[in-house]
Coordinates of C-alpha atoms in Angstrom, one line a residue:
Chain W
M1 CA 30.9 114.5 126.9
G2 CA 34.1 114.4 124.8
R3 CA 35.8 117.3 125.9
Y4 CA 35.0 116.1 129.8
V5 CA 36.9 112.7 128.8
I6 CA 39.8 114.7 127.2
R7 CA 40.0 116.8 130.4
R8 CA 40.0 114.0 132.5
L9 CA 42.4 112.0 130.5
L10 CA 44.8 115.2 130.7
Q11 CA 44.4 115.1 134.6
M12 CA 45.3 111.9 134.7
I13 CA 49.1 112.6 133.8
P14 CA 50.4 114.5 136.7
V15 CA 48.6 111.8 139.1
F16 CA 50.2 109.1 137.1
I17 CA 53.6 110.8 137.3
G18 CA 53.2 111.5 141.1
A19 CA 52.3 108.1 142.1
T20 CA 55.1 106.4 140.1
L21 CA 57.6 109.1 141.2
L22 CA 56.6 108.5 144.8
I23 CA 56.4 104.5 144.5
F24 CA 60.0 104.7 142.6
L25 CA 61.5 106.8 145.5
M26 CA 60.3 104.8 148.3
V27 CA 61.4 101.3 146.8
N28 CA 64.6 102.9 145.9
V29 CA 65.6 105.0 149.1
M30 CA 64.1 102.6 151.4
G31 CA 66.1 99.6 150.7
D32 CA 69.1 98.4 148.9
P33 CA 68.2 96.2 146.1
I34 CA 71.8 94.9 145.7
A35 CA 71.7 93.7 149.4
G36 CA 68.5 91.8 149.3
L37 CA 69.8 89.9 146.0
C38 CA 72.9 88.6 147.8
G39 CA 70.4 87.2 150.6
E40 CA 71.8 86.4 154.1
R41 CA 75.6 87.0 153.0
Q42 CA 77.4 90.0 152.8
C43 CA 78.1 90.8 148.8
D44 CA 81.3 90.2 147.2
P45 CA 82.3 94.0 146.3
A46 CA 83.3 93.5 143.0
T47 CA 80.2 91.6 142.0
E48 CA 78.1 94.5 143.6
A49 CA 79.7 97.1 141.8
R50 CA 79.2 95.0 138.3
L51 CA 75.5 94.5 139.0
R52 CA 74.9 98.2 140.2
Q53 CA 76.6 99.2 136.8
E54 CA 74.7 96.8 135.0
F55 CA 71.4 97.9 136.4
G56 CA 72.1 101.5 136.4
L57 CA 72.0 101.7 140.0
D58 CA 75.4 104.1 140.4
Q59 CA 73.1 106.9 138.3
P60 CA 71.2 109.3 140.5
V61 CA 67.9 108.5 141.4
W62 CA 65.9 111.1 139.3
Q63 CA 67.9 109.8 136.0
Q64 CA 66.8 106.2 136.9
Y65 CA 63.3 107.5 137.0
L66 CA 63.6 109.1 133.7
T67 CA 65.2 106.0 132.0
Y68 CA 62.8 103.7 133.7
M69 CA 59.7 105.8 132.3
G70 CA 61.4 106.0 128.9
H71 CA 61.4 102.2 129.1
V72 CA 57.7 101.9 130.2
F73 CA 56.5 103.8 127.4
S74 CA 58.1 101.8 124.9
G75 CA 56.6 98.9 126.6
D76 CA 59.8 97.6 128.6
F77 CA 59.4 97.2 132.2
G78 CA 63.0 96.0 132.7
T79 CA 64.3 92.5 133.9
A80 CA 63.9 91.1 137.5
F81 CA 67.0 90.1 139.1
N82 CA 66.5 86.7 138.6
G83 CA 66.6 87.3 135.1
Q84 CA 63.0 86.9 134.2
K85 CA 61.2 89.8 132.1
V86 CA 58.7 92.0 134.1
I87 CA 56.3 92.3 131.2
D88 CA 56.4 88.3 131.4
L89 CA 55.7 88.1 134.8
M90 CA 52.7 90.5 134.4
A91 CA 51.5 88.5 131.4
S92 CA 51.3 85.5 133.5
A93 CA 49.9 87.3 136.5
F94 CA 47.1 90.0 135.4
P95 CA 45.0 87.2 133.4
V96 CA 44.8 85.3 137.0
T97 CA 44.1 88.7 139.2
I98 CA 41.3 89.8 136.3
R99 CA 39.9 86.4 136.8
L100 CA 39.8 86.5 140.3
T101 CA 38.5 90.3 140.6
I102 CA 35.8 89.1 138.1
V103 CA 34.6 86.4 140.5
A104 CA 34.6 89.0 143.3
I105 CA 32.9 91.5 141.6
V106 CA 30.2 89.2 140.5
F107 CA 29.5 88.1 144.1
E108 CA 29.4 91.7 145.3
I109 CA 26.9 92.5 142.8
I110 CA 24.5 89.5 142.9
I111 CA 24.7 88.7 146.7
G112 CA 25.4 92.4 148.0
I113 CA 22.6 94.2 145.8
I114 CA 20.1 91.0 146.4
F115 CA 20.8 91.3 150.3
G116 CA 20.8 95.1 150.3
V117 CA 17.3 95.2 148.5
I118 CA 15.8 92.7 150.7
T119 CA 17.0 94.5 154.0
G120 CA 16.3 97.6 152.7
L121 CA 12.7 96.8 152.2
R122 CA 12.2 95.4 155.4
R123 CA 14.0 97.5 157.6
G124 CA 13.9 96.7 161.4
R125 CA 12.5 93.2 160.8
P126 CA 14.4 90.1 161.9
V127 CA 16.1 89.5 158.1
D128 CA 17.2 93.2 158.1
T129 CA 18.8 92.8 161.9
S130 CA 20.4 89.4 161.2
V131 CA 21.9 90.7 157.8
L132 CA 23.1 93.8 159.4
L133 CA 24.6 92.1 162.1
L134 CA 26.5 89.1 160.0
T135 CA 27.8 92.4 157.6
L136 CA 29.4 93.8 160.9
V137 CA 31.1 90.6 161.6
V138 CA 32.5 90.3 157.8
I139 CA 33.8 93.9 158.0
A140 CA 35.2 93.6 161.5
V141 CA 37.1 90.1 160.7
P142 CA 40.2 90.6 158.7
T143 CA 40.8 88.8 155.2
F144 CA 43.6 86.5 156.6
V145 CA 41.2 85.2 159.2
T146 CA 38.3 84.6 156.9
G147 CA 40.6 83.3 154.3
L148 CA 42.3 80.8 156.5
L149 CA 39.1 79.6 157.9
A150 CA 37.6 79.2 154.7
Q151 CA 40.4 77.3 153.6
L152 CA 40.5 75.2 156.6
V153 CA 36.9 74.3 156.7
F154 CA 36.0 73.8 152.9
G155 CA 39.5 72.7 151.6
V156 CA 40.8 70.9 154.5
N157 CA 38.2 69.4 156.5
W158 CA 35.2 69.1 154.1
Q159 CA 37.3 69.0 151.0
L160 CA 34.9 70.7 148.9
I161 CA 37.6 72.5 146.9
R162 CA 41.6 72.3 146.6
P163 CA 43.0 74.4 149.4
S164 CA 45.6 75.7 147.0
V165 CA 44.7 76.8 143.6
S166 CA 46.9 75.4 140.6
P167 CA 49.2 77.7 138.6
A168 CA 46.5 77.8 135.7
A169 CA 44.0 79.2 138.2
P170 CA 40.9 78.3 136.3
F171 CA 37.5 80.0 137.4
D172 CA 35.9 77.3 139.1
E173 CA 38.8 76.9 141.5
L174 CA 38.7 80.7 142.3
I175 CA 35.3 80.8 143.4
L176 CA 36.1 80.3 147.2
P177 CA 39.1 82.8 147.2
G178 CA 36.8 85.5 145.1
L179 CA 34.4 85.2 147.8
V180 CA 36.8 85.7 150.4
L181 CA 38.4 88.6 148.4
A182 CA 34.8 90.0 148.2
S183 CA 33.6 89.4 151.5
V184 CA 34.3 93.0 153.0
S185 CA 33.3 94.8 150.1
L186 CA 30.3 92.7 149.7
A187 CA 29.3 93.7 153.2
Y188 CA 29.7 97.3 152.1
V189 CA 27.6 96.8 149.1
T190 CA 24.7 95.5 151.0
R191 CA 24.9 98.3 153.7
L192 CA 25.2 100.9 151.0
T193 CA 22.2 99.2 148.9
R194 CA 20.1 98.9 152.1
T195 CA 20.4 102.6 153.1
S196 CA 20.0 103.9 149.4
I197 CA 16.8 101.6 149.1
A198 CA 15.4 102.4 152.5
E199 CA 15.7 106.4 151.7
N200 CA 14.6 106.0 148.0
A201 CA 11.3 103.9 149.3
R202 CA 10.0 106.7 151.1
S203 CA 10.5 109.5 148.0
D204 CA 7.9 111.0 146.4
Y205 CA 8.2 109.4 143.2
V206 CA 7.7 105.9 144.5
R207 CA 4.5 107.1 145.9
T208 CA 3.7 108.3 142.4
A209 CA 4.5 104.8 141.0
V210 CA 2.4 103.3 143.7
A211 CA -0.4 105.6 142.8
K212 CA -0.1 104.9 139.4
G213 CA -1.2 101.4 140.0
L214 CA 1.9 99.8 138.8
P215 CA 2.9 96.0 140.3
R216 CA 5.1 96.0 143.3
H217 CA 8.0 94.5 141.3
R218 CA 7.7 97.0 138.6
V219 CA 7.8 100.0 141.3
I220 CA 10.9 98.2 143.0
T221 CA 12.8 97.2 139.7
R222 CA 12.2 100.0 137.4
H223 CA 11.6 103.1 140.0
L224 CA 13.2 102.3 143.1
L225 CA 16.2 100.2 142.3
R226 CA 17.4 102.3 139.3
N227 CA 17.7 105.2 141.6
S228 CA 19.0 103.3 144.5
L229 CA 21.9 101.8 142.7
I230 CA 23.8 105.1 141.6
P231 CA 25.9 105.1 144.8
V232 CA 26.4 101.4 144.8
V233 CA 27.6 101.4 141.1
T234 CA 30.2 104.3 142.3
F235 CA 31.4 102.1 145.1
I236 CA 31.9 98.8 143.0
G237 CA 33.6 100.7 140.1
T238 CA 36.1 102.0 142.5
D239 CA 36.4 98.8 144.1
I240 CA 37.6 97.1 141.2
G241 CA 40.8 99.1 141.4
A242 CA 41.4 98.2 145.0
L243 CA 40.7 94.4 144.4
M244 CA 43.2 94.3 141.6
G245 CA 45.9 95.6 143.7
G246 CA 44.7 94.6 147.2
A247 CA 44.5 90.7 146.8
I248 CA 47.8 90.1 148.5
V249 CA 46.4 88.5 151.4
T250 CA 43.8 86.3 149.6
E251 CA 46.7 85.2 146.8
R252 CA 48.9 84.4 149.4
I253 CA 46.7 82.1 151.4
F254 CA 45.3 80.3 148.4
N255 CA 48.5 80.3 146.4
I256 CA 47.4 82.1 143.6
H257 CA 50.3 83.2 141.3
G258 CA 48.4 86.6 140.7
V259 CA 49.3 90.4 141.0
G260 CA 49.4 90.4 144.8
F261 CA 51.5 87.2 144.8
Q262 CA 54.0 89.0 142.6
L263 CA 54.0 92.2 144.3
Y264 CA 54.6 90.2 147.6
Q265 CA 57.5 88.3 146.3
G266 CA 58.8 91.4 144.8
I267 CA 58.9 93.6 148.2
L268 CA 60.2 90.6 149.9
R269 CA 63.3 90.1 147.9
Q270 CA 63.4 94.0 147.2
N271 CA 63.1 93.3 143.7
T272 CA 62.6 97.0 142.5
Q273 CA 61.8 96.2 138.8
T274 CA 59.0 93.9 139.6
V275 CA 57.4 96.2 142.2
V276 CA 57.7 99.5 140.4
G277 CA 56.2 98.1 137.2
F278 CA 53.5 96.1 138.6
V279 CA 52.3 99.3 140.8
T280 CA 52.6 101.6 137.6
V281 CA 50.0 99.3 136.0
L282 CA 48.1 99.2 138.9
V283 CA 47.9 102.9 139.1
I284 CA 46.6 103.2 135.4
V285 CA 44.0 100.3 136.2
F286 CA 42.8 102.6 139.1
L287 CA 42.8 105.8 137.0
V288 CA 40.9 104.3 134.2
A289 CA 38.4 102.6 136.6
N290 CA 37.6 105.9 138.1
L291 CA 37.1 107.6 134.8
L292 CA 34.5 104.8 133.6
V293 CA 32.6 105.3 136.9
D294 CA 32.3 108.8 136.5
L295 CA 30.8 108.4 132.9
L296 CA 28.8 105.6 134.1
Y297 CA 27.5 108.1 136.7
A298 CA 26.1 110.2 133.7
V299 CA 24.3 107.4 132.3
L300 CA 22.6 106.4 135.3
D301 CA 21.3 109.7 136.3
P302 CA 20.5 112.1 133.4
R303 CA 20.6 115.2 135.8
I304 CA 24.6 114.8 135.6
R305 CA 26.0 116.4 132.5
Y306 CA 29.6 116.7 132.0
A307 CA 30.6 119.6 129.9
Chain J
M1 CA -22.6 108.6 144.4
L2 CA -18.8 108.3 142.7
L3 CA -17.2 108.2 145.8
E4 CA -18.1 108.1 149.4
V5 CA -16.1 108.3 152.4
R6 CA -18.0 107.1 155.6
D7 CA -16.7 107.5 159.1
L8 CA -12.8 106.9 158.2
Q9 CA -10.4 106.5 161.0
V10 CA -6.6 106.6 160.5
E11 CA -4.1 106.4 163.2
F12 CA -0.4 106.7 162.9
H13 CA 1.8 104.8 165.4
T14 CA 4.9 106.7 166.4
R15 CA 7.4 106.2 169.0
D16 CA 5.8 108.8 171.1
G17 CA 2.6 107.3 170.7
V18 CA -0.6 107.0 168.8
A19 CA -1.6 110.0 166.4
R20 CA -5.3 110.1 165.6
A21 CA -4.7 111.8 161.9
V22 CA -8.5 111.2 160.7
N23 CA -11.1 110.7 163.3
G24 CA -14.3 109.8 161.5
V25 CA -14.2 111.8 158.1
S26 CA -17.3 111.4 155.8
Y27 CA -17.7 113.0 152.4
A28 CA -18.9 112.3 148.9
V29 CA -18.2 113.3 145.4
D30 CA -20.3 112.6 142.4
A31 CA -19.3 112.6 139.0
G32 CA -18.6 116.1 137.4
E33 CA -18.5 117.6 140.9
T34 CA -15.7 119.5 142.5
L35 CA -15.3 119.1 146.2
A36 CA -12.7 121.1 147.8
V37 CA -11.0 120.0 150.9
L38 CA -9.6 122.8 153.0
G39 CA -7.5 122.7 156.0
E40 CA -4.2 123.5 157.7
S41 CA -0.9 121.2 157.6
G42 CA -1.8 118.4 159.8
S43 CA -5.9 118.5 159.6
G44 CA -5.8 114.9 157.9
K45 CA -6.8 116.1 154.2
S46 CA -3.9 114.4 152.6
V47 CA -4.3 111.4 154.9
T48 CA -7.8 110.7 153.9
A49 CA -6.8 111.0 150.4
Q50 CA -4.1 108.6 150.6
A51 CA -6.5 106.2 152.2
V52 CA -8.9 106.7 149.6
M53 CA -5.9 106.0 146.8
G54 CA -4.7 103.1 148.9
I55 CA -1.3 104.6 148.8
L56 CA -0.9 105.0 152.8
D57 CA 2.4 103.5 154.5
M58 CA 1.2 100.7 156.5
P59 CA 2.8 100.5 158.8
P60 CA 3.0 103.2 160.4
G61 CA -0.4 104.3 159.3
R62 CA -3.4 102.1 159.9
I63 CA -7.1 102.3 158.8
T64 CA -9.0 101.6 162.1
G65 CA -12.6 102.1 160.9
G66 CA -15.0 103.4 158.1
Q67 CA -15.6 102.5 154.4
V68 CA -14.6 104.1 151.2
L69 CA -17.3 103.4 148.6
F70 CA -16.2 103.7 145.1
Q71 CA -19.0 103.2 142.4
G72 CA -20.4 101.3 145.2
R73 CA -17.8 99.0 146.3
D74 CA -16.0 99.4 149.5
L75 CA -12.2 99.7 148.6
L76 CA -11.1 98.9 152.2
R77 CA -12.4 95.3 151.6
L78 CA -10.6 94.8 148.3
K79 CA -7.6 92.7 148.1
E80 CA -4.5 94.5 147.1
E81 CA -4.2 93.2 143.5
Q82 CA -8.0 94.4 142.8
R83 CA -7.2 97.7 144.4
R84 CA -4.0 98.4 142.1
R85 CA -5.9 97.7 139.0
I86 CA -8.2 100.6 140.2
R87 CA -5.4 102.9 141.0
G88 CA -4.1 105.1 138.0
A89 CA -6.9 103.4 135.8
E90 CA -10.3 104.5 137.8
M91 CA -8.9 106.9 140.4
A92 CA -5.7 108.8 139.9
M93 CA -3.8 111.4 142.0
I94 CA -1.7 114.8 141.4
F95 CA 0.7 115.6 143.8
Q96 CA 2.0 118.8 145.0
D97 CA 5.7 119.0 143.9
A98 CA 5.9 117.7 140.4
L99 CA 9.6 117.9 140.5
S100 CA 10.0 115.3 143.4
S101 CA 6.9 113.1 142.1
L102 CA 8.1 112.2 138.8
N103 CA 11.2 110.0 138.7
P104 CA 14.3 111.6 137.8
V105 CA 16.2 108.7 135.8
L106 CA 13.0 108.0 133.4
T107 CA 12.0 110.1 130.7
V108 CA 8.7 111.8 130.9
G109 CA 7.6 109.6 127.8
A110 CA 8.5 106.7 129.7
Q111 CA 6.9 107.8 132.9
L112 CA 3.5 108.6 130.7
G113 CA 3.6 105.6 128.6
E114 CA 4.0 103.0 131.4
M115 CA 0.1 103.8 132.2
F116 CA -0.8 102.1 128.9
I117 CA 2.0 99.2 129.1
V118 CA 0.7 98.2 132.5
H119 CA -3.0 99.0 132.5
R120 CA -3.8 98.3 128.8
G121 CA -1.1 95.9 127.6
M122 CA 0.2 98.1 124.7
S123 CA 3.4 98.0 123.4
R124 CA 6.1 100.3 124.1
K125 CA 5.8 101.6 120.7
Q126 CA 1.8 102.6 121.1
A127 CA 2.5 103.9 124.5
R128 CA 4.9 106.3 123.4
A129 CA 2.5 107.6 120.8
K130 CA -0.1 107.9 123.4
A131 CA 2.5 109.7 125.7
V132 CA 2.5 112.3 123.0
E133 CA -0.8 112.4 122.3
L134 CA -1.3 113.3 126.3
M135 CA 1.6 115.7 126.1
D136 CA -0.5 117.9 123.3
R137 CA -3.8 117.4 125.3
V138 CA -2.3 119.2 128.5
R139 CA -0.7 121.9 125.9
I140 CA 3.1 121.1 126.3
P141 CA 4.6 122.7 123.3
A142 CA 6.4 120.6 120.7
A143 CA 5.4 117.4 122.5
R144 CA 6.8 115.1 119.8
E145 CA 10.6 116.3 120.4
R146 CA 10.1 116.8 124.2
V147 CA 8.5 113.1 124.8
D148 CA 12.3 111.8 125.5
D149 CA 13.3 114.4 128.0
Y150 CA 13.8 114.3 131.6
P151 CA 11.6 115.9 134.4
H152 CA 14.6 118.2 135.2
Q153 CA 14.4 119.7 131.6
F154 CA 11.1 120.9 131.9
S155 CA 9.9 124.3 134.0
G156 CA 7.7 123.8 136.9
G157 CA 4.4 124.3 135.3
M158 CA 5.2 122.2 132.4
R159 CA 6.2 119.4 134.9
Q160 CA 2.7 119.9 136.7
R161 CA 1.1 119.6 133.5
I162 CA 3.1 116.4 132.7
M163 CA 1.4 115.2 136.4
I164 CA -1.8 116.0 135.1
A165 CA -1.5 114.3 132.0
M166 CA -0.2 111.3 134.1
A167 CA -3.4 111.2 136.1
L168 CA -5.6 111.8 133.1
A169 CA -4.0 109.1 131.1
L170 CA -6.6 106.4 131.5
E171 CA -9.4 109.0 131.8
P172 CA -10.5 107.7 135.2
S173 CA -13.6 108.7 136.7
L174 CA -12.0 110.5 140.2
I175 CA -9.0 112.7 140.1
I176 CA -7.7 113.6 143.7
A177 CA -5.4 116.5 143.4
D178 CA -3.3 117.3 146.4
E179 CA -2.2 120.9 146.6
P180 CA -1.6 120.9 142.8
T181 CA -0.7 124.5 142.5
T182 CA 1.2 125.1 145.9
A183 CA 4.6 124.9 144.4
L184 CA 4.0 127.1 141.5
D185 CA 4.3 130.8 140.6
V186 CA 0.9 132.8 141.0
T187 CA 0.6 133.3 137.3
V188 CA 1.2 129.6 136.4
Q189 CA -1.2 128.4 139.1
A190 CA -4.0 130.0 137.3
Q191 CA -3.1 128.4 133.9
V192 CA -2.8 125.0 135.5
M193 CA -5.9 125.2 137.4
D194 CA -7.8 126.4 134.3
L195 CA -6.5 123.5 132.6
L196 CA -7.7 121.2 135.2
A197 CA -10.9 122.6 135.5
E198 CA -11.5 122.3 132.0
L199 CA -10.3 118.7 131.5
R200 CA -12.6 117.7 134.4
R201 CA -15.5 119.3 132.7
E202 CA -14.5 117.6 129.0
L203 CA -14.1 114.2 130.9
N204 CA -17.1 114.7 133.4
M205 CA -15.0 113.3 136.3
G206 CA -15.3 113.8 139.9
L207 CA -12.3 116.1 141.4
I208 CA -11.0 116.3 144.9
L209 CA -9.2 119.1 145.4
I210 CA -7.0 119.4 148.5
T211 CA -5.8 122.7 149.3
H212 CA -5.2 125.4 152.0
D213 CA -5.5 128.1 149.4
L214 CA -8.9 130.0 149.8
G215 CA -8.5 132.0 146.6
V216 CA -7.9 128.5 144.4
V217 CA -11.1 127.1 145.9
A218 CA -13.6 129.7 145.1
D219 CA -13.0 129.7 141.2
V220 CA -13.4 125.8 140.5
A221 CA -15.2 124.1 143.6
D222 CA -18.6 123.1 144.0
R223 CA -18.5 122.0 147.5
I224 CA -16.2 122.8 150.4
A225 CA -15.4 120.4 153.3
V226 CA -13.2 122.1 155.9
M227 CA -11.2 119.9 157.9
Y228 CA -9.5 120.6 161.4
A229 CA -7.6 117.8 163.6
G230 CA -8.7 114.9 161.6
R231 CA -12.6 116.0 161.4
I232 CA -14.9 117.8 159.0
V233 CA -15.9 120.7 160.7
E234 CA -18.0 122.5 158.0
T235 CA -19.4 121.4 154.7
A236 CA -21.5 123.5 152.3
P237 CA -21.6 124.6 148.8
V238 CA -18.9 127.0 148.0
Y239 CA -21.0 130.3 147.3
E240 CA -22.6 129.3 150.7
I241 CA -19.5 129.3 152.7
Y242 CA -17.9 132.5 151.3
R243 CA -21.2 134.6 152.0
A244 CA -21.7 133.1 155.7
P245 CA -19.4 130.6 157.5
A246 CA -21.1 128.4 159.9
H247 CA -18.3 127.4 161.9
P248 CA -16.0 129.8 163.9
Y249 CA -12.7 127.8 162.3
T250 CA -14.1 128.8 158.8
R251 CA -14.9 132.3 159.7
G252 CA -11.2 132.7 161.3
L253 CA -9.9 131.3 157.9
L254 CA -11.8 133.5 155.6
R255 CA -11.3 136.6 158.0
S256 CA -7.3 135.7 157.4
I257 CA -7.3 136.3 153.7
P258 CA -5.6 139.5 152.5
R259 CA -8.0 141.9 151.0
L260 CA -7.5 145.1 149.0
D261 CA -9.7 147.1 151.0
Q262 CA -7.9 146.3 154.0
K263 CA -4.6 148.0 153.1
G264 CA -2.8 149.3 156.1
R265 CA -4.5 147.3 158.6
E266 CA -3.2 144.4 160.4
L267 CA -4.4 140.9 159.1
Y268 CA -6.4 138.7 160.9
A269 CA -4.9 135.4 162.2
I270 CA -6.4 132.7 164.3
K271 CA -4.7 132.7 167.6
G272 CA -3.0 129.7 168.8
L273 CA -1.3 126.5 166.8
P274 CA -3.1 123.5 165.2
P275 CA -3.2 120.6 168.0
N276 CA -1.0 117.8 168.5
L277 CA -2.4 114.9 167.1
L278 CA -1.1 113.0 170.0
R279 CA -3.0 115.0 172.1
I280 CA -6.1 116.0 170.7
P281 CA -8.2 118.5 173.2
P282 CA -11.2 117.0 174.7
G283 CA -14.6 118.3 173.3
C284 CA -14.5 120.5 170.3
A285 CA -10.8 120.2 169.0
F286 CA -10.8 123.9 168.1
N287 CA -12.0 125.1 171.4
P288 CA -8.6 126.3 173.0
R289 CA -8.4 128.7 169.7
C290 CA -12.2 129.5 169.6
P291 CA -13.4 132.8 170.3
M292 CA -16.9 131.8 171.2
A293 CA -16.0 128.5 173.1
Q294 CA -18.1 127.7 176.0
D295 CA -18.1 124.8 178.6
V296 CA -20.0 122.1 176.4
C297 CA -17.0 122.8 173.8
R298 CA -14.7 121.6 176.3
T299 CA -16.5 118.4 177.2
E300 CA -18.6 117.1 174.5
V301 CA -17.5 116.5 170.9
P302 CA -20.1 118.5 168.7
P303 CA -21.8 116.4 166.0
L304 CA -22.2 117.9 162.5
F305 CA -25.7 119.8 162.6
E306 CA -27.8 120.1 159.7
V307 CA -27.6 123.9 158.9
A308 CA -30.9 125.4 157.7
E309 CA -30.4 129.1 157.4
A310 CA -33.8 129.8 156.3
P311 CA -36.7 127.6 154.8
G312 CA -35.9 126.5 151.2
A313 CA -32.2 127.5 151.8
A314 CA -29.5 125.2 150.0
E315 CA -29.5 121.8 151.8
G316 CA -26.6 119.6 152.4
R317 CA -25.0 122.3 154.6
R318 CA -23.5 121.1 157.9
S319 CA -21.3 122.5 160.8
A320 CA -19.8 120.9 163.7
C321 CA -20.2 123.7 166.1
Y322 CA -22.6 123.8 169.1
F323 CA -23.2 127.6 168.3
W324 CA -23.5 127.6 164.2
E325 CA -26.5 129.7 164.4
E326 CA -24.7 132.4 166.2
T327 CA -21.7 132.3 164.0
L328 CA -23.9 132.5 160.9
H329 CA -25.8 135.4 161.9
G330 CA -22.7 137.1 164.1

């Protein structure tokens, strides 16, 4: 197990370098950061040259990348053009997004798995068909539609929640945004659990459990569910990474000042430092989440042994 | 009588129609007795056993008639909760493939101990000690060290021993073994069969041994019931059936066992295929494959005739063939 973890951590290095290099190149090559800084007007050539020198933009790209990475490893993600430290932006944005992700994951686990178990055990019945249809609708409708609709109905018409989340973004204000963010994954978790339950319900060891005279709830929770959740846990684990970085639309709709919001602002204003910094952290989050999923897999299924 | 199945009928509702898997099966097992139920795949032998245990998938399965009398009570009339208390505790089942029949993510100790926790209300610790005891009983070496291992860490023979231990855990009065040795090597087969027979004797249990292997039957069974297309076609004490079968199907089965003195000659095989359960032939279901079939076999379903070979011969022999006398002496 220890050797496996070390090997996986070493494998992360090339992935990390590749991913950050790509995003660095894309941001640098595709747009001129200084042009974005001056807004609509043409920049004053003298100011532009001074800024370029100040930010090191007159140097070759590979050298910029190396300098940047050197700074990152000493904990310095640079300064945004408006003078704010990127690390400060992160300190305010990440806790908000982490709270939002927790809300979303909790919804996925509770609602997704409960619906999945119910439909999986009642395959072909009306409950199953209606939930299945509902998941299809949720998957098919894009988040910006679900989000705006939810905001309109719950926030504006019924006034059950604040349509716009306050800067502090406490948990209770994140419930509806969390549900919107989770909606598509929730539908996938439901379908995945349903299939897995239905498949395992016909397996020999479930028949054995019934033949042993175990009560139905014990057969389901101890024998059926434990085996059926292995693929679901994998999906939810990888989804953590996706939710952390993929909340751009949801955060925009509900005015949540999290990672997605900062990334959106950074891209809009061509703020290289912000974008590259946040993406670098997200890459790490994604890699670590994947490693944890693989380790969890071995805990859930004893047949899998890493050496 | 420990278990008496009377005129049991089971159907499966499939997309293509109704498959009549069991069509009026009756058999009985007494305490200490071993009944071998013999038949090809699809003959209804496993479905009958599952109906007795109460683990038939319903739907698609449906019990449309008959009685299952266990210690005098008709199990088919009991509520599910009452049946559950009987399952595992008073009658237990051993399945064919121990690898897929044991839960891959739970230790064998947990799966054995569960029986005591659920049916006897024991604590985890007591249950674990019982699990070790059971593993010792079925002669698994180093039981104390292996109780926390997972099923995939055992060999095929050891896994089947664990299945046996699980069935014996609460010392039931009836064991149903559904092809318990089919998935094992020949040498291991003999060991597992011997162990099962020995424990059955020790605990004076009734045993229903479902198999298609005539070799296994001869050593351990007292009586044989031969099934074909959801019916019993012949039932007799084991010795009688081997000496002189009274049904053409049984005779065909016996003739298709390879023998050493037959070396070099072609092996006998019953011609044709088992019938489609959606369209069982009218009359005797075996008639399209039977070398002795007459017109009556194609129209009338034969009842189970009392077979009396000679005055004073062993009783309780029955054959569902109009020409049982010719078969017996031919």
